[in-house]
Amino acid sequence: MYEHDVIVVGAGGAGLRAAIAAQEEGADVAIVSKLHPVRSHTGAAEGGINAALREGDSWEDHAYDTMKGSDYLGDAPAIETLCKDSPKEVIQLEHWGMAFSREDDGRVSQRPFGGLSFPRTTYAGAETGHQLLHTMYEQLVKRGITVYDEWYVSDLAVTDEERPEDRTCHGVVAYDIQSGELSGFRAKEGVILATGGLGQVFEHTTNAVANTGDGVAMAYRAGVPIEDMEFIQFHPTSLPSTGVLISEGVRGEGGILYNAEGERFMYEYGYASNDGELASRDVVARAELNEVGEGRGIDDEYVHLDMRHLGEERITDRLENILHLAKDFEGVDGLEEPMPVKPGQHYAMGGIETDENGETCVGGLYAAGECACASVHGSNRLGGNALPELIVFGKRAGAHAAGKDLGTAEIETGQRGDYELGELDTPVQPGEVEPAGGEGDAVADGGVAAETGSGDGHDIVERAVVRERERVQSLMEKDDGVQHAEIRSDVQDSMTEHVNVFREEDGLKQALEDIAEARERYQDVFVKDPSRTFNTDLIQTLETRNILDLAEAITLGALARDEFRGAHWRAEHQERRDEEWLKHTMLSWNDGTPELWYKPVLLEGEDKEYEPKIRSY
Amino acid sequence: MSTQVPETETETEAETDVEHSEPLAPAQEERMRKKAEARADREERARREAAERADDDEDTYHLKVFRFDPEVEGKQEPRFDDFHVPYEKGMTVLDALIYARDTFDSSLTFRHSCRQAICGSDALFINGRQRLGCKTQLSDLDQPVRVEPLPHADVEKDLVVDMDHFYDQMEAVEPYFDADELPDGELEEQRQTRENREKVKMSTRCIWCGACMSSCNIAAGNNEYLGPAAINKAYRFAMDEREGEDRKQHRLNILEQENGVWRCQTQFSCTEVCPKDIPLTEHIQELKREAVKNNLKFW
Ligand SMILES: Cc1cc2nc3c(=O)[nH]c(=O)nc-3n(C[C@H](O)[C@H](O)[C@H](O)COP(=O)(O)OP(=O)(O)OC[C@H]3O[C@@H](n4cnc5c(N)ncnc54)[C@H](O)[C@@H]3O)c2cc1C
Ligand code: SF4
Ligand code: FES
């Protein structure tokens, strides 16, 4: 068993920042990550990092924009923390040598971004995430922080008290991908989940193959509530064959969207008569799919984004990287032909419920970054607000886990006092196929999360290891059955068909049925590759289990929320309904029978109350 | 083992019958045999169908993929497997590998994550050249497309190589920013001219894919040589005006050592294969010149 004060799971922007902060507080910290740190998907971010740095801007304005962008579903204490801390954290990156783009006077450049009232987005060319990730990894090397890379964390070691609020996390169980060794990692002070996005729940996504939402699923099964899962951001311009993102910059420079008939549909069909192609992400995404639905899509799948009229000079000058992306990943020459684009899953606003210090309701368990929900983004994330979230909340979680006093959090976590229970009419029983306690394969599919009993931390981790060993063994021992890839792709297809940009009640119910069926089939899943060396078949099979739980959670939330807010659009419910829905959708795993409940949104800021207004741009 | 041996390659259309000679751990061996039997049928059928489709349909691509697993019988001797993958416009080598794995053989193993040339996981040896699988269009390649692990690195399994040596070299050049002094205020940035940022820009684009190192003859013959990526990393800091003279001095000292810049024989292979178009050889040459200037100063 390995032992450290603080264990950070994941090495993207959030995980790296957390580890550095924990070490600065004097903790012995280690990172456990299924990818080498520089392979994390933070590296793919292009656009920038929002921070109110300059004269004429203020954290208050940034907070106001963020709250409005969230469609009044962000919690004020989290948003204000983000906006107050991000200037300091961005300058910290600069002090660590990050290669920001510069002004003539040598200061860090900022540019305008959608939904911002001030040009406050700092950036490093079109590769901001890459620069941020590498800069922080360099600091990790400098500090000699231990990294267990290519170790897949498969479960948390959490005690099994009745109420999750009384449980404690003592560490994690991880599988060394290279050697096949399964081992416990005991964390004396705390475990921080920083496992990133969950785009692989969908068939078409801008996220990496490794973004399978493992941390969210593990925390969920350990009893931590997950929040606002239905809010998924879809980006309107991703390449059809891979999901690679074509940045908003193309439309910003004057790129035009056409349907199969060559019509400029954003105007001609009145989707956005003022802003046209530059309307907000959700509006453009819906317009595109509507065109395809009406039979005006190309190959029944996508629309065209044309920039040829901008001329070769302007394109190569300002949008050179787009030419490369289109060529390398779609085989299309943007100077000669229009580029095919369609909406792709891009970002999960929801995630593991935390407070503004990154703490969950389970003692010693933290979450930060895209896997967490504090909630900063509410029902819709503004471009450039995810990267500051990584460094602000990554740092706070790391410091807090290492014992720093950050004051009492305003946001409460877990089920406390009188909370509102939700009711939902579902076509099938969600959750575990055979709930905990029943016979069968529950162990094999990792469903039984909280059976570790009590005892000292060491015992708890040891028992979690034994349980995971059984699970892996039973997957490896089966000689025949279903392969995870079939199950995964069926669920991804169903999610992209029914729980995508457009959500209709029947479709959502269909998705729940598909997921329930997939859960049944997962009982017979087996790992074909018998090897212990680099068995990606096994790793992906474990990930697929997580995809099932998250797909279901997203769909349950989407079905429950019968209103249209931010990124969540419901065919039958075309209005934002503040009287009823200024609250977060919460799901608790409840040992295999998910429980839906609600928690009010916090609009009360430090010295002002945010008034819900119509979100129009 | 290393990929330098696969001259002994054997071609198999479908997986050959597994022989059982040397037992591993008994349980593991038993498990492996059963699995081999259970899958043989299904797999052969899928492949036969695909091969038939390939005969009468032009829209498939033929891949020959290197296979090796130190643990699994029948894979301990390196071999090449054939896969016929239905082609769609825009398909990359990585897409084809994913298809082959998910459809024909789930044990086919390769690293990948971002699918967009930014995570640096999938540098491979494709038709005799180091390339990123995700950034290489099938339509640009002659068939059959040969996919092998990076040369000059130890193969762990199939297309996965041990990257530790590469990481060690990267970390040997003190690859972190370390300014001589910082501004006082926590909200005050260091100034950097646009020209200086432009100067280091290309060098900061490295994604640690290892393609350059694998292509370099010198690095192949001498394990101690820092190699192009690490030297480029050092260049990134040595040329950054924010760091200060003392630090630069120290960096040049590291680079000048026996296994530093002077090993480079300007063969340009690294520059040719770098998927991020980093002018590696130029950067190394420039550092050589800096080093000379530096030495003159101390004469
Ligand atoms: C194409 C694209 C462009 C974007 N552009 C912007 C932008 O311009 N501005 C902005 O603010 N935001 C942007 N975003 C969003 C932002 O980049 C992400 O939300 C953010 O980078 C996520 O960082 P993270 O640290 O939470 O996770 P990641 O960087 O995804 O890292 C997750 C880490 O967790 C590890 N991990 C996961 N599961 C396990 C497990 N089971 N065991 C062990 N380790 C595990 C992985 O190895 C990895 O190291 C963009 C997103 C995408 C996809
Ligand atoms: S320099 Fe280029 S080829 Fe070498 S590791 Fe970096 S990106 Fe890869
Ligand atoms: S998959 Fe990330 S570089 Fe190719």
PDB file of C-alpha atoms in Angstrom, chain B residues 59-268:
ATOM      1  CA  ASP B  59     -13.735   1.329 -49.740  1.00  0.00           C
ATOM      2  CA  THR B  60     -11.676  -0.491 -47.181  1.00  0.00           C
ATOM      3  CA  TYR B  61      -8.161   0.115 -46.027  1.00  0.00           C
ATOM      4  CA  HIS B  62      -5.697  -2.644 -45.390  1.00  0.00           C
ATOM      5  CA  LEU B  63      -3.599  -2.230 -42.239  1.00  0.00           C
ATOM      6  CA  LYS B  64      -0.702  -4.358 -41.117  1.00  0.00           C
ATOM      7  CA  VAL B  65      -0.270  -3.845 -37.414  1.00  0.00           C
ATOM      8  CA  PHE B  66       2.643  -4.888 -35.224  1.00  0.00           C
ATOM      9  CA  ARG B  67       1.669  -7.195 -32.371  1.00  0.00           C
ATOM     10  CA  PHE B  68       3.592  -8.267 -29.310  1.00  0.00           C
ATOM     11  CA  ASP B  69       2.744  -9.167 -25.747  1.00  0.00           C
ATOM     12  CA  PRO B  70       5.417 -10.455 -23.398  1.00  0.00           C
ATOM     13  CA  GLU B  71       2.821 -12.430 -21.475  1.00  0.00           C
ATOM     14  CA  VAL B  72       0.513 -13.924 -24.015  1.00  0.00           C
ATOM     15  CA  GLU B  73       1.462 -17.037 -25.889  1.00  0.00           C
ATOM     16  CA  GLY B  74       1.380 -16.589 -29.594  1.00  0.00           C
ATOM     17  CA  LYS B  75       2.191 -12.922 -29.149  1.00  0.00           C
ATOM     18  CA  GLN B  76       5.574 -13.305 -27.507  1.00  0.00           C
ATOM     19  CA  GLU B  77       7.124 -13.543 -30.951  1.00  0.00           C
ATOM     20  CA  PRO B  78       6.477 -10.224 -32.656  1.00  0.00           C
ATOM     21  CA  ARG B  79       4.200 -10.528 -35.653  1.00  0.00           C
ATOM     22  CA  PHE B  80       1.989  -8.451 -37.913  1.00  0.00           C
ATOM     23  CA  ASP B  81      -1.792  -8.784 -38.017  1.00  0.00           C
ATOM     24  CA  ASP B  82      -3.889  -7.725 -40.982  1.00  0.00           C
ATOM     25  CA  PHE B  83      -7.002  -5.644 -40.553  1.00  0.00           C
ATOM     26  CA  HIS B  84      -9.388  -4.504 -43.266  1.00  0.00           C
ATOM     27  CA  VAL B  85     -11.186  -1.410 -42.112  1.00  0.00           C
ATOM     28  CA  PRO B  86     -14.130   0.213 -43.942  1.00  0.00           C
ATOM     29  CA  TYR B  87     -13.079   3.658 -45.071  1.00  0.00           C
ATOM     30  CA  GLU B  88     -14.931   6.894 -44.438  1.00  0.00           C
ATOM     31  CA  LYS B  89     -13.875  10.308 -45.628  1.00  0.00           C
ATOM     32  CA  GLY B  90     -11.627  12.002 -43.125  1.00  0.00           C
ATOM     33  CA  MET B  91     -10.562   8.739 -41.479  1.00  0.00           C
ATOM     34  CA  THR B  92      -7.210   8.799 -39.736  1.00  0.00           C
ATOM     35  CA  VAL B  93      -4.866   5.974 -38.839  1.00  0.00           C
ATOM     36  CA  LEU B  94      -6.013   6.319 -35.232  1.00  0.00           C
ATOM     37  CA  ASP B  95      -9.668   6.004 -36.292  1.00  0.00           C
ATOM     38  CA  ALA B  96      -8.770   2.848 -38.181  1.00  0.00           C
ATOM     39  CA  LEU B  97      -6.972   1.378 -35.169  1.00  0.00           C
ATOM     40  CA  ILE B  98      -9.930   2.159 -32.936  1.00  0.00           C
ATOM     41  CA  TYR B  99     -12.248   0.510 -35.424  1.00  0.00           C
ATOM     42  CA  ALA B 100     -10.055  -2.565 -35.635  1.00  0.00           C
ATOM     43  CA  ARG B 101      -9.869  -2.840 -31.863  1.00  0.00           C
ATOM     44  CA  ASP B 102     -13.559  -2.339 -31.214  1.00  0.00           C
ATOM     45  CA  THR B 103     -14.664  -4.617 -34.042  1.00  0.00           C
ATOM     46  CA  PHE B 104     -12.055  -7.328 -34.502  1.00  0.00           C
ATOM     47  CA  ASP B 105      -9.729  -7.631 -31.552  1.00  0.00           C
ATOM     48  CA  SER B 106     -10.191  -5.826 -28.259  1.00  0.00           C
ATOM     49  CA  SER B 107      -6.669  -6.723 -27.177  1.00  0.00           C
ATOM     50  CA  LEU B 108      -5.137  -4.483 -29.836  1.00  0.00           C
ATOM     51  CA  THR B 109      -3.295  -1.954 -27.683  1.00  0.00           C
ATOM     52  CA  PHE B 110      -2.158   1.612 -28.363  1.00  0.00           C
ATOM     53  CA  ARG B 111      -2.108   4.880 -26.452  1.00  0.00           C
ATOM     54  CA  HIS B 112      -4.421   7.657 -27.517  1.00  0.00           C
ATOM     55  CA  SER B 113      -6.614  10.273 -25.931  1.00  0.00           C
ATOM     56  CA  CYS B 114      -7.246  13.692 -27.469  1.00  0.00           C
ATOM     57  CA  ARG B 115      -7.635  12.647 -31.157  1.00  0.00           C
ATOM     58  CA  GLN B 116      -6.424  16.105 -32.122  1.00  0.00           C
ATOM     59  CA  ALA B 117      -2.633  16.185 -32.023  1.00  0.00           C
ATOM     60  CA  ILE B 118      -2.340  17.840 -28.653  1.00  0.00           C
ATOM     61  CA  CYS B 119      -1.876  15.083 -26.049  1.00  0.00           C
ATOM     62  CA  GLY B 120       1.106  13.515 -27.816  1.00  0.00           C
ATOM     63  CA  SER B 121       0.070   9.933 -26.955  1.00  0.00           C
ATOM     64  CA  ASP B 122      -0.012   8.307 -30.350  1.00  0.00           C
ATOM     65  CA  ALA B 123       3.292   8.848 -32.095  1.00  0.00           C
ATOM     66  CA  LEU B 124       3.694   5.684 -34.195  1.00  0.00           C
ATOM     67  CA  PHE B 125       5.870   4.371 -36.979  1.00  0.00           C
ATOM     68  CA  ILE B 126       3.526   4.484 -39.954  1.00  0.00           C
ATOM     69  CA  ASN B 127       4.737   3.359 -43.362  1.00  0.00           C
ATOM     70  CA  GLY B 128       8.261   3.845 -42.208  1.00  0.00           C
ATOM     71  CA  ARG B 129       7.977   7.288 -40.676  1.00  0.00           C
ATOM     72  CA  GLN B 130       7.235   8.730 -37.240  1.00  0.00           C
ATOM     73  CA  ARG B 131       3.766  10.284 -37.283  1.00  0.00           C
ATOM     74  CA  LEU B 132       0.849  10.888 -34.956  1.00  0.00           C
ATOM     75  CA  GLY B 133      -1.871   8.354 -35.697  1.00  0.00           C
ATOM     76  CA  CYS B 134      -4.596  10.921 -35.141  1.00  0.00           C
ATOM     77  CA  LYS B 135      -3.007  13.446 -37.472  1.00  0.00           C
ATOM     78  CA  THR B 136      -2.412  11.104 -40.379  1.00  0.00           C
ATOM     79  CA  GLN B 137      -5.137  10.712 -42.989  1.00  0.00           C
ATOM     80  CA  LEU B 138      -5.411   7.205 -44.413  1.00  0.00           C
ATOM     81  CA  SER B 139      -5.950   8.747 -47.818  1.00  0.00           C
ATOM     82  CA  ASP B 140      -2.395  10.093 -47.759  1.00  0.00           C
ATOM     83  CA  LEU B 141      -0.894   6.636 -47.360  1.00  0.00           C
ATOM     84  CA  ASP B 142      -0.023   3.718 -49.623  1.00  0.00           C
ATOM     85  CA  GLN B 143      -1.553   0.358 -48.805  1.00  0.00           C
ATOM     86  CA  PRO B 144      -1.053  -1.814 -46.954  1.00  0.00           C
ATOM     87  CA  VAL B 145      -0.538   0.698 -44.182  1.00  0.00           C
ATOM     88  CA  ARG B 146       2.152  -0.612 -41.853  1.00  0.00           C
ATOM     89  CA  VAL B 147       1.705   0.493 -38.269  1.00  0.00           C
ATOM     90  CA  GLU B 148       4.531  -0.158 -35.822  1.00  0.00           C
ATOM     91  CA  PRO B 149       5.596   1.173 -32.446  1.00  0.00           C
ATOM     92  CA  LEU B 150       8.208   3.930 -32.338  1.00  0.00           C
ATOM     93  CA  PRO B 151      11.649   2.589 -33.200  1.00  0.00           C
ATOM     94  CA  HIS B 152      14.494   2.938 -30.694  1.00  0.00           C
ATOM     95  CA  ALA B 153      12.264   2.419 -27.699  1.00  0.00           C
ATOM     96  CA  ASP B 154      11.353  -0.705 -25.777  1.00  0.00           C
ATOM     97  CA  VAL B 155       7.986  -2.140 -26.725  1.00  0.00           C
ATOM     98  CA  GLU B 156       5.700  -2.873 -23.817  1.00  0.00           C
ATOM     99  CA  LYS B 157       2.909  -4.350 -25.859  1.00  0.00           C
ATOM    100  CA  ASP B 158       1.673  -3.986 -29.442  1.00  0.00           C
ATOM    101  CA  LEU B 159       2.083  -0.293 -30.294  1.00  0.00           C
ATOM    102  CA  VAL B 160       2.864   0.887 -26.758  1.00  0.00           C
ATOM    103  CA  VAL B 161       6.475   1.765 -26.014  1.00  0.00           C
ATOM    104  CA  ASP B 162       8.188   2.578 -22.743  1.00  0.00           C
ATOM    105  CA  MET B 163       8.396   6.382 -22.552  1.00  0.00           C
ATOM    106  CA  ASP B 164      10.416   6.562 -19.332  1.00  0.00           C
ATOM    107  CA  HIS B 165      13.720   7.244 -21.010  1.00  0.00           C
ATOM    108  CA  PHE B 166      12.186  10.059 -23.019  1.00  0.00           C
ATOM    109  CA  TYR B 167      10.665  11.575 -19.869  1.00  0.00           C
ATOM    110  CA  ASP B 168      13.986  11.249 -18.029  1.00  0.00           C
ATOM    111  CA  GLN B 169      15.758  13.200 -20.760  1.00  0.00           C
ATOM    112  CA  MET B 170      13.050  15.875 -20.769  1.00  0.00           C
ATOM    113  CA  GLU B 171      13.384  16.280 -17.038  1.00  0.00           C
ATOM    114  CA  ALA B 172      17.179  16.306 -17.104  1.00  0.00           C
ATOM    115  CA  VAL B 173      17.340  19.858 -18.474  1.00  0.00           C
ATOM    116  CA  GLU B 174      15.642  21.509 -15.481  1.00  0.00           C
ATOM    117  CA  PRO B 175      12.536  22.059 -17.571  1.00  0.00           C
ATOM    118  CA  TYR B 176      10.889  24.724 -15.505  1.00  0.00           C
ATOM    119  CA  PHE B 177      10.787  28.479 -15.493  1.00  0.00           C
ATOM    120  CA  ASP B 178      12.969  29.979 -12.808  1.00  0.00           C
ATOM    121  CA  ALA B 179      13.286  33.742 -12.887  1.00  0.00           C
ATOM    122  CA  ASP B 180      16.175  35.431 -11.112  1.00  0.00           C
ATOM    123  CA  GLU B 181      13.660  37.809  -9.584  1.00  0.00           C
ATOM    124  CA  LEU B 182       9.914  38.390  -9.697  1.00  0.00           C
ATOM    125  CA  PRO B 183       7.833  41.564  -9.421  1.00  0.00           C
ATOM    126  CA  ASP B 184       6.787  42.348  -5.865  1.00  0.00           C
ATOM    127  CA  GLY B 185       3.030  42.594  -6.247  1.00  0.00           C
ATOM    128  CA  GLU B 186       1.040  39.377  -6.575  1.00  0.00           C
ATOM    129  CA  LEU B 187      -1.000  41.110  -9.261  1.00  0.00           C
ATOM    130  CA  GLU B 188       1.965  42.401 -11.180  1.00  0.00           C
ATOM    131  CA  GLU B 189       3.194  40.498 -14.190  1.00  0.00           C
ATOM    132  CA  GLN B 190       6.688  40.272 -15.586  1.00  0.00           C
ATOM    133  CA  ARG B 191       6.976  42.165 -18.834  1.00  0.00           C
ATOM    134  CA  GLN B 192       7.879  40.326 -21.987  1.00  0.00           C
ATOM    135  CA  THR B 193       8.217  41.844 -25.424  1.00  0.00           C
ATOM    136  CA  ARG B 194       6.152  40.497 -28.256  1.00  0.00           C
ATOM    137  CA  GLU B 195       9.348  39.716 -30.137  1.00  0.00           C
ATOM    138  CA  ASN B 196      10.639  37.631 -27.288  1.00  0.00           C
ATOM    139  CA  ARG B 197       7.400  35.731 -26.970  1.00  0.00           C
ATOM    140  CA  GLU B 198       7.468  35.168 -30.710  1.00  0.00           C
ATOM    141  CA  LYS B 199      11.008  33.850 -30.373  1.00  0.00           C
ATOM    142  CA  VAL B 200      10.095  31.148 -27.870  1.00  0.00           C
ATOM    143  CA  LYS B 201       6.656  30.454 -29.335  1.00  0.00           C
ATOM    144  CA  MET B 202       7.475  27.508 -31.561  1.00  0.00           C
ATOM    145  CA  SER B 203       9.584  25.875 -28.872  1.00  0.00           C
ATOM    146  CA  THR B 204       6.672  25.944 -26.419  1.00  0.00           C
ATOM    147  CA  ARG B 205       4.508  23.889 -28.758  1.00  0.00           C
ATOM    148  CA  CYS B 206       6.148  20.565 -27.953  1.00  0.00           C
ATOM    149  CA  ILE B 207       3.629  17.873 -26.962  1.00  0.00           C
ATOM    150  CA  TRP B 208       6.194  15.322 -25.698  1.00  0.00           C
ATOM    151  CA  CYS B 209       5.261  12.790 -28.336  1.00  0.00           C
ATOM    152  CA  GLY B 210       8.773  11.407 -28.716  1.00  0.00           C
ATOM    153  CA  ALA B 211       8.695  11.265 -32.521  1.00  0.00           C
ATOM    154  CA  CYS B 212      11.865  13.337 -32.876  1.00  0.00           C
ATOM    155  CA  MET B 213      13.836  11.255 -30.411  1.00  0.00           C
ATOM    156  CA  SER B 214      12.772   8.085 -32.171  1.00  0.00           C
ATOM    157  CA  SER B 215      13.885   9.411 -35.538  1.00  0.00           C
ATOM    158  CA  CYS B 216      17.312  10.498 -34.343  1.00  0.00           C
ATOM    159  CA  ASN B 217      20.244   8.244 -35.233  1.00  0.00           C
ATOM    160  CA  ILE B 218      22.482   9.792 -32.643  1.00  0.00           C
ATOM    161  CA  ALA B 219      19.968   9.214 -29.870  1.00  0.00           C
ATOM    162  CA  ALA B 220      19.567   5.631 -31.081  1.00  0.00           C
ATOM    163  CA  GLY B 221      23.276   4.998 -30.753  1.00  0.00           C
ATOM    164  CA  ASN B 222      23.796   6.863 -27.500  1.00  0.00           C
ATOM    165  CA  ASN B 223      21.313   6.595 -24.701  1.00  0.00           C
ATOM    166  CA  GLU B 224      22.849   9.487 -22.837  1.00  0.00           C
ATOM    167  CA  TYR B 225      22.289  12.069 -25.565  1.00  0.00           C
ATOM    168  CA  LEU B 226      19.650  14.525 -24.356  1.00  0.00           C
ATOM    169  CA  GLY B 227      17.924  14.438 -27.709  1.00  0.00           C
ATOM    170  CA  PRO B 228      16.074  17.080 -29.712  1.00  0.00           C
ATOM    171  CA  ALA B 229      12.964  17.463 -27.567  1.00  0.00           C
ATOM    172  CA  ALA B 230      14.844  18.032 -24.327  1.00  0.00           C
ATOM    173  CA  ILE B 231      17.242  20.466 -25.948  1.00  0.00           C
ATOM    174  CA  ASN B 232      14.276  22.300 -27.423  1.00  0.00           C
ATOM    175  CA  LYS B 233      12.753  22.461 -23.959  1.00  0.00           C
ATOM    176  CA  ALA B 234      15.947  24.024 -22.652  1.00  0.00           C
ATOM    177  CA  TYR B 235      15.921  26.443 -25.577  1.00  0.00           C
ATOM    178  CA  ARG B 236      12.425  27.516 -24.566  1.00  0.00           C
ATOM    179  CA  PHE B 237      13.756  28.760 -21.220  1.00  0.00           C
ATOM    180  CA  ALA B 238      17.244  29.868 -22.249  1.00  0.00           C
ATOM    181  CA  MET B 239      15.727  32.247 -24.794  1.00  0.00           C
ATOM    182  CA  ASP B 240      13.014  33.592 -22.504  1.00  0.00           C
ATOM    183  CA  GLU B 241      14.107  37.084 -21.477  1.00  0.00           C
ATOM    184  CA  ARG B 242      12.103  36.848 -18.265  1.00  0.00           C
ATOM    185  CA  GLU B 243      14.538  34.425 -16.699  1.00  0.00           C
ATOM    186  CA  GLY B 244      17.699  36.515 -16.403  1.00  0.00           C
ATOM    187  CA  GLU B 245      21.399  36.086 -17.212  1.00  0.00           C
ATOM    188  CA  ASP B 246      22.496  33.832 -14.364  1.00  0.00           C
ATOM    189  CA  ARG B 247      19.897  31.268 -15.134  1.00  0.00           C
ATOM    190  CA  LYS B 248      20.706  31.339 -18.810  1.00  0.00           C
ATOM    191  CA  GLN B 249      24.342  30.778 -17.996  1.00  0.00           C
ATOM    192  CA  HIS B 250      23.458  27.751 -15.964  1.00  0.00           C
ATOM    193  CA  ARG B 251      21.234  26.381 -18.725  1.00  0.00           C
ATOM    194  CA  LEU B 252      23.966  26.729 -21.324  1.00  0.00           C
ATOM    195  CA  ASN B 253      26.316  24.859 -19.037  1.00  0.00           C
ATOM    196  CA  ILE B 254      23.927  21.929 -18.926  1.00  0.00           C
ATOM    197  CA  LEU B 255      23.529  21.941 -22.683  1.00  0.00           C
ATOM    198  CA  GLU B 256      27.221  22.088 -23.352  1.00  0.00           C
ATOM    199  CA  GLN B 257      28.030  18.926 -21.524  1.00  0.00           C
ATOM    200  CA  GLU B 258      29.214  15.850 -23.290  1.00  0.00           C
ATOM    201  CA  ASN B 259      25.737  14.634 -24.172  1.00  0.00           C
ATOM    202  CA  GLY B 260      24.256  17.985 -25.009  1.00  0.00           C
ATOM    203  CA  VAL B 261      24.074  20.077 -28.148  1.00  0.00           C
ATOM    204  CA  TRP B 262      27.428  19.057 -29.587  1.00  0.00           C
ATOM    205  CA  ARG B 263      26.205  15.544 -30.254  1.00  0.00           C
ATOM    206  CA  CYS B 264      23.789  16.782 -32.859  1.00  0.00           C
ATOM    207  CA  GLN B 265      25.050  16.191 -36.399  1.00  0.00           C
ATOM    208  CA  THR B 266      22.386  18.328 -38.078  1.00  0.00           C
ATOM    209  CA  GLN B 267      20.681  15.511 -39.916  1.00  0.00           C
ATOM    210  CA  PHE B 268      17.278  17.243 -39.676  1.00  0.00           C
TER     211      PHE B 268
END
